XYZ file of C-alpha atoms in Angstrom:
409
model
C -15.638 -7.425 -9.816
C -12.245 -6.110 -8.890
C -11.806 -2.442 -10.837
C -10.351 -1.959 -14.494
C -7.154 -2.147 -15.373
C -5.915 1.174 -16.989
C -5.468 1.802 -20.485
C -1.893 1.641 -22.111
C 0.489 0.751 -24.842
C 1.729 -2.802 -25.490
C 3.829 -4.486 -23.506
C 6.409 -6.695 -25.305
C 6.715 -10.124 -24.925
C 10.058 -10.127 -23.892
C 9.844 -7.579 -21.179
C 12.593 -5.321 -22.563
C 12.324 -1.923 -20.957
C 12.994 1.553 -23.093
C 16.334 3.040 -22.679
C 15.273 5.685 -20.907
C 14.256 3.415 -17.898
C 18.212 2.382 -17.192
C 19.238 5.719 -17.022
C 20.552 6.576 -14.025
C 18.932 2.907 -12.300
C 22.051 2.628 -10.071
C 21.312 5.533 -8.157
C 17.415 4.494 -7.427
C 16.509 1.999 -4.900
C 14.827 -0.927 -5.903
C 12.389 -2.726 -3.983
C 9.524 -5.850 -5.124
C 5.644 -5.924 -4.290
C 4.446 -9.466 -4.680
C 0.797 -9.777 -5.139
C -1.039 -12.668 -3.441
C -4.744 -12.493 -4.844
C -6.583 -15.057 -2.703
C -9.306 -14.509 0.169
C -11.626 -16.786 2.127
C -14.425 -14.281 1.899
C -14.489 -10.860 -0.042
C -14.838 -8.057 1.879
C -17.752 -5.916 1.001
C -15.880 -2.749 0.691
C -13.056 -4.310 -1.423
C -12.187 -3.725 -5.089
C -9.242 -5.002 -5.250
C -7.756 -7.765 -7.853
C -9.236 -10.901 -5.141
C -10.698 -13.880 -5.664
C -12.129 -16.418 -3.439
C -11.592 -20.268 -4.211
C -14.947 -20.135 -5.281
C -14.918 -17.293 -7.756
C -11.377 -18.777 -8.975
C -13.412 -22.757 -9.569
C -10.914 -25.266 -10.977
C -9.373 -22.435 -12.972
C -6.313 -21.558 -10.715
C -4.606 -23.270 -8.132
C -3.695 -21.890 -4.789
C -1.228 -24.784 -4.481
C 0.706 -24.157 -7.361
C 0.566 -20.563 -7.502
C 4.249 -19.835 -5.427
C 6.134 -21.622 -8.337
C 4.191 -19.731 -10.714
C 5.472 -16.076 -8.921
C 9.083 -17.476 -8.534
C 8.513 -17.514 -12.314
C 7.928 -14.424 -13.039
C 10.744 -13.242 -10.515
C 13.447 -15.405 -13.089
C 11.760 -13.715 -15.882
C 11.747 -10.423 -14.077
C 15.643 -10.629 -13.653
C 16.608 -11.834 -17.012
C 14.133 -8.363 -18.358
C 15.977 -5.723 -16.362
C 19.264 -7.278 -17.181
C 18.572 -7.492 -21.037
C 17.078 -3.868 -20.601
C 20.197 -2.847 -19.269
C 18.502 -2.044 -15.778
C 21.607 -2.485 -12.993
C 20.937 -5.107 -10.824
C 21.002 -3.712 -6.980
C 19.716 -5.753 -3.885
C 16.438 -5.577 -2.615
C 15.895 -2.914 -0.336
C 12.331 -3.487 0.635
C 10.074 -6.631 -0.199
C 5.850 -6.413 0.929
C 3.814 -9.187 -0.105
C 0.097 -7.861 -0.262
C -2.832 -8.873 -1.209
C -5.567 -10.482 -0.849
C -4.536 -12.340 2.224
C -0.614 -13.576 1.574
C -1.015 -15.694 4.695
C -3.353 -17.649 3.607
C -0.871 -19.137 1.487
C 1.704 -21.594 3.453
C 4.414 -19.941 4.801
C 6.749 -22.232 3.377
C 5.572 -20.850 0.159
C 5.853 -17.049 1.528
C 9.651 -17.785 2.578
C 10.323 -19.436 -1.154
C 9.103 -16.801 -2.695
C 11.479 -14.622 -0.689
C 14.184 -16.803 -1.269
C 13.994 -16.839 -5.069
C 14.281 -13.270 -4.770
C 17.302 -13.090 -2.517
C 18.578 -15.130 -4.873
C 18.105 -13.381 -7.999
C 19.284 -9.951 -6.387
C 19.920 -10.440 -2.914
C 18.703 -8.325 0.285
C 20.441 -5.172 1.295
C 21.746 -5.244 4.651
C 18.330 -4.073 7.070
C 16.176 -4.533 4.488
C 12.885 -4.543 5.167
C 10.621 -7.624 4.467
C 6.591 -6.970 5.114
C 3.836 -9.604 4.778
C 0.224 -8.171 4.831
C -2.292 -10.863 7.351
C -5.447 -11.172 8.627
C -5.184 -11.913 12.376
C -7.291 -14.803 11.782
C -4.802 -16.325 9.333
C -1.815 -16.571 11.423
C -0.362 -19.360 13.837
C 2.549 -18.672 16.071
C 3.977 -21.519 13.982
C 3.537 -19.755 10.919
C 4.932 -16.544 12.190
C 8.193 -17.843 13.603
C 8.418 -19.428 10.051
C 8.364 -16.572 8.169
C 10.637 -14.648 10.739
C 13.100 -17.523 10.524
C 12.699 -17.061 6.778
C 13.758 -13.353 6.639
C 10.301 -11.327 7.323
C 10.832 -8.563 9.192
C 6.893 -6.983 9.774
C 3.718 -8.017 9.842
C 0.903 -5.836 8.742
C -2.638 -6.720 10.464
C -5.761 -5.693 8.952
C -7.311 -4.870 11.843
C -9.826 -2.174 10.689
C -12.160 -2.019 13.891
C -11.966 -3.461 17.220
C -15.951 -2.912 17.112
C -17.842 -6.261 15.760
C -20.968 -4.496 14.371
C -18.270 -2.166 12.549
C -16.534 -5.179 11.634
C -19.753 -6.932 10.437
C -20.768 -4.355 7.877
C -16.878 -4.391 6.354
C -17.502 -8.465 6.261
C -14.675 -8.839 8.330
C -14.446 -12.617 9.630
C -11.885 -12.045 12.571
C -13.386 -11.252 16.253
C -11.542 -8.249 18.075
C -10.294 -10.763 20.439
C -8.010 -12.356 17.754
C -5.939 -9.270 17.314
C -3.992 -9.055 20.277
C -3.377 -12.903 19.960
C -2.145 -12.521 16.502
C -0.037 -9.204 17.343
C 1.426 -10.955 20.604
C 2.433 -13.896 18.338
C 4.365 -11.628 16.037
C 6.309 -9.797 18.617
C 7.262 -13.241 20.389
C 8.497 -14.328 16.603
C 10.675 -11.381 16.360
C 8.779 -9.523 13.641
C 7.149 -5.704 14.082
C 3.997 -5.021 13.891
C 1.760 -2.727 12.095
C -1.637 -2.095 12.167
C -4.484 -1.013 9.682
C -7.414 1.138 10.382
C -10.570 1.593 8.296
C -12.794 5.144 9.744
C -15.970 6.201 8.556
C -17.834 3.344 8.037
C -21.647 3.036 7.658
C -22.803 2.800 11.371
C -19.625 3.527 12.993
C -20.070 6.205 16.181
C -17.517 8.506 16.859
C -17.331 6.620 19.835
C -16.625 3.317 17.606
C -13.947 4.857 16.331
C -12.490 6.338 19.325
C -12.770 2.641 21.190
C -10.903 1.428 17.396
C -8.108 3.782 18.047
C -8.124 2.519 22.102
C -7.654 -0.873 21.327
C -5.201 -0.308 18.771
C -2.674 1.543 20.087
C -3.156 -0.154 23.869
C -0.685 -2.772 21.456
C 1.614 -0.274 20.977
C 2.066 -1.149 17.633
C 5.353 -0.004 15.387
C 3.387 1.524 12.933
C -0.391 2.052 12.433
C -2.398 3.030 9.309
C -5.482 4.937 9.166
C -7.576 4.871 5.932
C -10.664 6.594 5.281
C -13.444 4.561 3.876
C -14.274 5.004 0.189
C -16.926 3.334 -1.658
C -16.120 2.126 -4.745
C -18.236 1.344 -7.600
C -19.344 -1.914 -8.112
C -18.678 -3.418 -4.755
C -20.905 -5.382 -2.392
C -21.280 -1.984 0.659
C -21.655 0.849 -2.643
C -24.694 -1.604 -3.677
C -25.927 -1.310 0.229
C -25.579 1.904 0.043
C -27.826 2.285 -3.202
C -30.432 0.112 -1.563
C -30.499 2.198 1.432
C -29.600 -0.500 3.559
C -26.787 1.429 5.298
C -26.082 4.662 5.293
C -23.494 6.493 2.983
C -20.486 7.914 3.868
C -19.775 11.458 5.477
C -16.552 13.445 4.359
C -17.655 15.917 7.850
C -17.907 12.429 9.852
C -14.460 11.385 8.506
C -12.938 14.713 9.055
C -13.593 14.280 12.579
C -12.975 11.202 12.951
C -9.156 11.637 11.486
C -8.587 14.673 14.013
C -9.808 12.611 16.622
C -6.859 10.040 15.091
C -4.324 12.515 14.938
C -4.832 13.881 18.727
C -4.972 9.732 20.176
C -2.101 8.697 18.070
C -0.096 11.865 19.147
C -0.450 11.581 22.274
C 0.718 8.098 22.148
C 4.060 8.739 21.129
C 3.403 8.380 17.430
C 4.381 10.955 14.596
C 2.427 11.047 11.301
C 4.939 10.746 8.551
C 2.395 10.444 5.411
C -1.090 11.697 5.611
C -2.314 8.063 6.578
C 0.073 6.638 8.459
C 2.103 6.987 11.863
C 5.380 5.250 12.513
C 6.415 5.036 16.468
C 10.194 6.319 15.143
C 11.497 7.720 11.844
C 13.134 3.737 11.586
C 8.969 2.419 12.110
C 8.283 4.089 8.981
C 7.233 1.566 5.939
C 9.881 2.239 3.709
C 8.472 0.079 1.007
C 5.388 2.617 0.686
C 7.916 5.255 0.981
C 9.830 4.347 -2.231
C 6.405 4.424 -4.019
C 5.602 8.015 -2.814
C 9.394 8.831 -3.894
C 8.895 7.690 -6.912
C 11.298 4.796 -6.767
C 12.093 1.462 -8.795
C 10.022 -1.610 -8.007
C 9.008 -5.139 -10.064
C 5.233 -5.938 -9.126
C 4.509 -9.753 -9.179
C 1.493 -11.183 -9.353
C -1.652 -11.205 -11.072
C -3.055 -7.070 -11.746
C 0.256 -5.992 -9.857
C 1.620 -2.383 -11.027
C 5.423 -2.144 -11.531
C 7.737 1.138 -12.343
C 11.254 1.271 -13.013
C 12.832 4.511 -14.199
C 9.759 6.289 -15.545
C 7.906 3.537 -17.484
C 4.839 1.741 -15.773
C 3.213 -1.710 -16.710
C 0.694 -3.615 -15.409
C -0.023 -7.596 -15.626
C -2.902 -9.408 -16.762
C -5.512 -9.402 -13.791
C -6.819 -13.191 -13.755
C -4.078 -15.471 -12.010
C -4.959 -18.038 -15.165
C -4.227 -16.082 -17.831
C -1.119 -14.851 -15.826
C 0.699 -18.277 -15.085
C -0.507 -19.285 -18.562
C 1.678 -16.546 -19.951
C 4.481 -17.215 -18.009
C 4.127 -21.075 -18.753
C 5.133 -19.677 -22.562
C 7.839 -17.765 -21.482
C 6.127 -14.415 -22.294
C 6.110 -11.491 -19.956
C 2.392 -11.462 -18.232
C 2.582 -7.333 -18.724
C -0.978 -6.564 -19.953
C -0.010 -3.192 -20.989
C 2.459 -0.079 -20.386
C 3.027 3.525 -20.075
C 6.340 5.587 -20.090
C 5.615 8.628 -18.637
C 6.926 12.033 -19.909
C 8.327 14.983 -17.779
C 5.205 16.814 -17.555
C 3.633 13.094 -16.257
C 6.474 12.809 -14.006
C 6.235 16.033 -12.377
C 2.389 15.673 -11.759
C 3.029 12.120 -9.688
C 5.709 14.014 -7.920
C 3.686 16.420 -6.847
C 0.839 14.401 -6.094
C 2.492 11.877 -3.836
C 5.225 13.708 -2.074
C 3.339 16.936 -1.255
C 1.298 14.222 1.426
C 4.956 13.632 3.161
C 5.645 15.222 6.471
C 9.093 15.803 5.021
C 7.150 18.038 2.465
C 7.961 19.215 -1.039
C 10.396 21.622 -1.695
C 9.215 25.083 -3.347
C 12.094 25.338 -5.781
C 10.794 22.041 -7.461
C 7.568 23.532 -7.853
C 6.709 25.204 -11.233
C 5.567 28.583 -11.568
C 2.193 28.302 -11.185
C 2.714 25.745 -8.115
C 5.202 28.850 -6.524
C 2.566 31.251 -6.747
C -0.416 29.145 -4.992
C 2.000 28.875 -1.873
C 0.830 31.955 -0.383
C -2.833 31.501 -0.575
C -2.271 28.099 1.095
C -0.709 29.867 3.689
C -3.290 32.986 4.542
C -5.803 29.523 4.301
C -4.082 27.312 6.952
C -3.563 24.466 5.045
C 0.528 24.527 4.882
C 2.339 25.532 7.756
C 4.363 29.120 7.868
C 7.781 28.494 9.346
C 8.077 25.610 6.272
C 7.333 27.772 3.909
C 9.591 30.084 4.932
C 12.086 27.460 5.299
C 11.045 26.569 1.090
C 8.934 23.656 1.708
C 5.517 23.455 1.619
C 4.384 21.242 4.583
C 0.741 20.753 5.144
C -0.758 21.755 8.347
C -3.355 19.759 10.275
C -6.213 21.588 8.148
C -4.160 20.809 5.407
C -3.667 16.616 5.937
C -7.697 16.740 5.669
C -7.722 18.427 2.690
C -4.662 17.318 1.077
C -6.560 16.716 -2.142
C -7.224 20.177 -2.278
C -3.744 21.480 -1.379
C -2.397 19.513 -4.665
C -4.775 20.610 -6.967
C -4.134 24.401 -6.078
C -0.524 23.645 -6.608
C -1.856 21.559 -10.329
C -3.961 24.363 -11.504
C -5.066 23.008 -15.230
């Protein structure tokens, strides 16, 4: 089952944000994440909020499920504007998932243009649909270009098939560069995911992985270390000994040995997991969520933040369109999150920029922890210096580490 939602406060009916969320809104950018929940087959590492048509039964309806998100973006507008929240145009749109391609794309693109409706696109924004490279067409492609999409994100994860085969993966390496040379000839970029460290997987795997990869000089490419979560499909494996667990000393290496391919291919890390081709390559959609930015999540189980407060829907997509169906907000709970809160998440998520964090922002106790990172390697010198703390190459591989030194409880 996909994991918990977190605990929270009510969430009204009505939507209506606290005050304290339209203070200041103008000045924040504003992006949406729509949530597609559907999969042909679950992936055995996955916990996210998925369902196959199987799981789902008669209970929700694939077909109908685009009207039912262009719903919640009309309620979504008339909630910020009651709240007081200024409207501003979209500056980044990513529908994830799930698989969003295995919807239509003629449902994709009316998604989008409900939204461009309700609050328009900034000029350059950036439009990003998540695919499997098994669930595009050059048809559909061009269609969502034509609609406004400007990048595709493959989950690629291995070009390896017995790598593949343990992550239940149902595309063949040879699909990828089909599926990537369809997006370029539709006009779209292209950005790749990664998966390291999986049961099985040789260094050498990994290294042919990386090959593959970037011999389609993508835009962008992710890079995620594999972590087994509770109640999935691979952590029950695991259990049963029928693969072997995961190795933090395996995926250390495994990321250098990412870092050195990737570098030498003309791509520059700009988060601790991902590598844009140029500065303009970068996802700016997962940017604004590391900055701490505004954005409406749509969908069943999507997150949303605007200003400081946080709310989270309802995870099955029945109960959702049902509460949307009676007009209600399908927020499942909330949180508004106090300075102390705030200041944590800021830390957290913008220490694992390349643009690092700035020292003066840092508390006390953060200030002082800056020079023991430095005698340990794990930020770099000349940023410090400069009064931002920047982690070094030790440092990306144990960014976890670097935070909580500069979080001391």
């Amino acid at each position: 089952m996909p994991s918990a939602l977190p605990l929270g406060d009510p969430a009204p009916s009505d939507g209506v944000l606290p005050s304290s969320a339209a203070a200041g809104s103008s000045n924040r950018d504003f992006g949406l994440y729509v949530h597609i929940p559907f999969c042909a087959v679950r992936c055995g590492y996955c916990d996210f909020n998925t369902y196959t048509a199987a799981e789902l039964g008669g209970g929700a309806s694939q077909a109908n499920y685009a009207p039912t998100v262009q719903r919640e973006l009309e309620f979504a507008a008339g909630a910020l504007d009651r709240s007081g929240v200024t409207g501003r145009p979209l500056d980044t749109v990513f529908f994830g998932g799930g698989t969003p391609t295995l919807l239509p794309s003629g449902d994709l693109a009316r998604v989008l243009t409900t939204a461009r409706t309700l609050w328009g696109l900034r000029p350059g924004a950036e439009v990003t649909t998540e695919a499997n490279p098994d669930s595009v067409t050059p048809a559909s492609l061009e269609e969502l270009a034509a609609a406004g999409f400007t990048r595709v994100s493959f989950g690629m994860q291995s070009a390896v098939p017995h790598v593949l085969a343990v992550l239940d993966r149902t595309h063949s390496p040879e699909r990828v560069p089909l599926a990537v040379q369809w997006a370029r000839e539709a006009g779209l970029k292209v950005s790749l995911d990664l998966i390291y460290g999986t049961p099985g997987e040789k260094l050498q795997d990994w290294s042919a992985s990386l090959d593959a990869a970037l011999s389609l000089e993508p835009d962008h490419l992710s890079a995620y270390a594999l972590i087994i979560e509770e109640g999935t499909a691979l952590a029950r494996r695991i259990r049963r000994g029928q693969v072997s667990a995961v190795d933090d000393d395996d995926h250390a290496d495994k990321y250098e040995l990412a870092e050195c391919a990737l570098q030498a291919a003309g791509m520059s890390w700009y988060e601790v997991s991902n590598w844009a081709r140029t500065d303009e390559d970068r996802c700016r959609h997962n940017l604004a969520y590391w900055k701490g930015h505004d954005w409406w999540g749509a969908g069943p189980g999507a997150h949303s933040h605007v200003g400081g407060t946080r709310w989270w829907n309802v995870k099955h997509p029945t109960a959702y369109a049902q509460r949307l169906e009676a007009g209600e907000s399908p927020a499942a709970g909330r949180e508004t999150l106090d300075d102390g809160a705030r200041y944590v998440e800021d830390v957290l998520l913008r220490t694992r920029l390349a643009e690092g964090y700035p020292t003066a922002d840092l508390n006390p106790a953060g200030r002082n922890a800056v020079a023991g990172l430095i005698a340990d390697g794990l930020i770099e010198p000349r940023e410090a210096f400069r009064g931002v703390v920047r982690l070094s190459n030790r440092g990306r591989l144990l960014a976890d580490a670097v935070v909580r030194r500069l979080l001391p409880d």
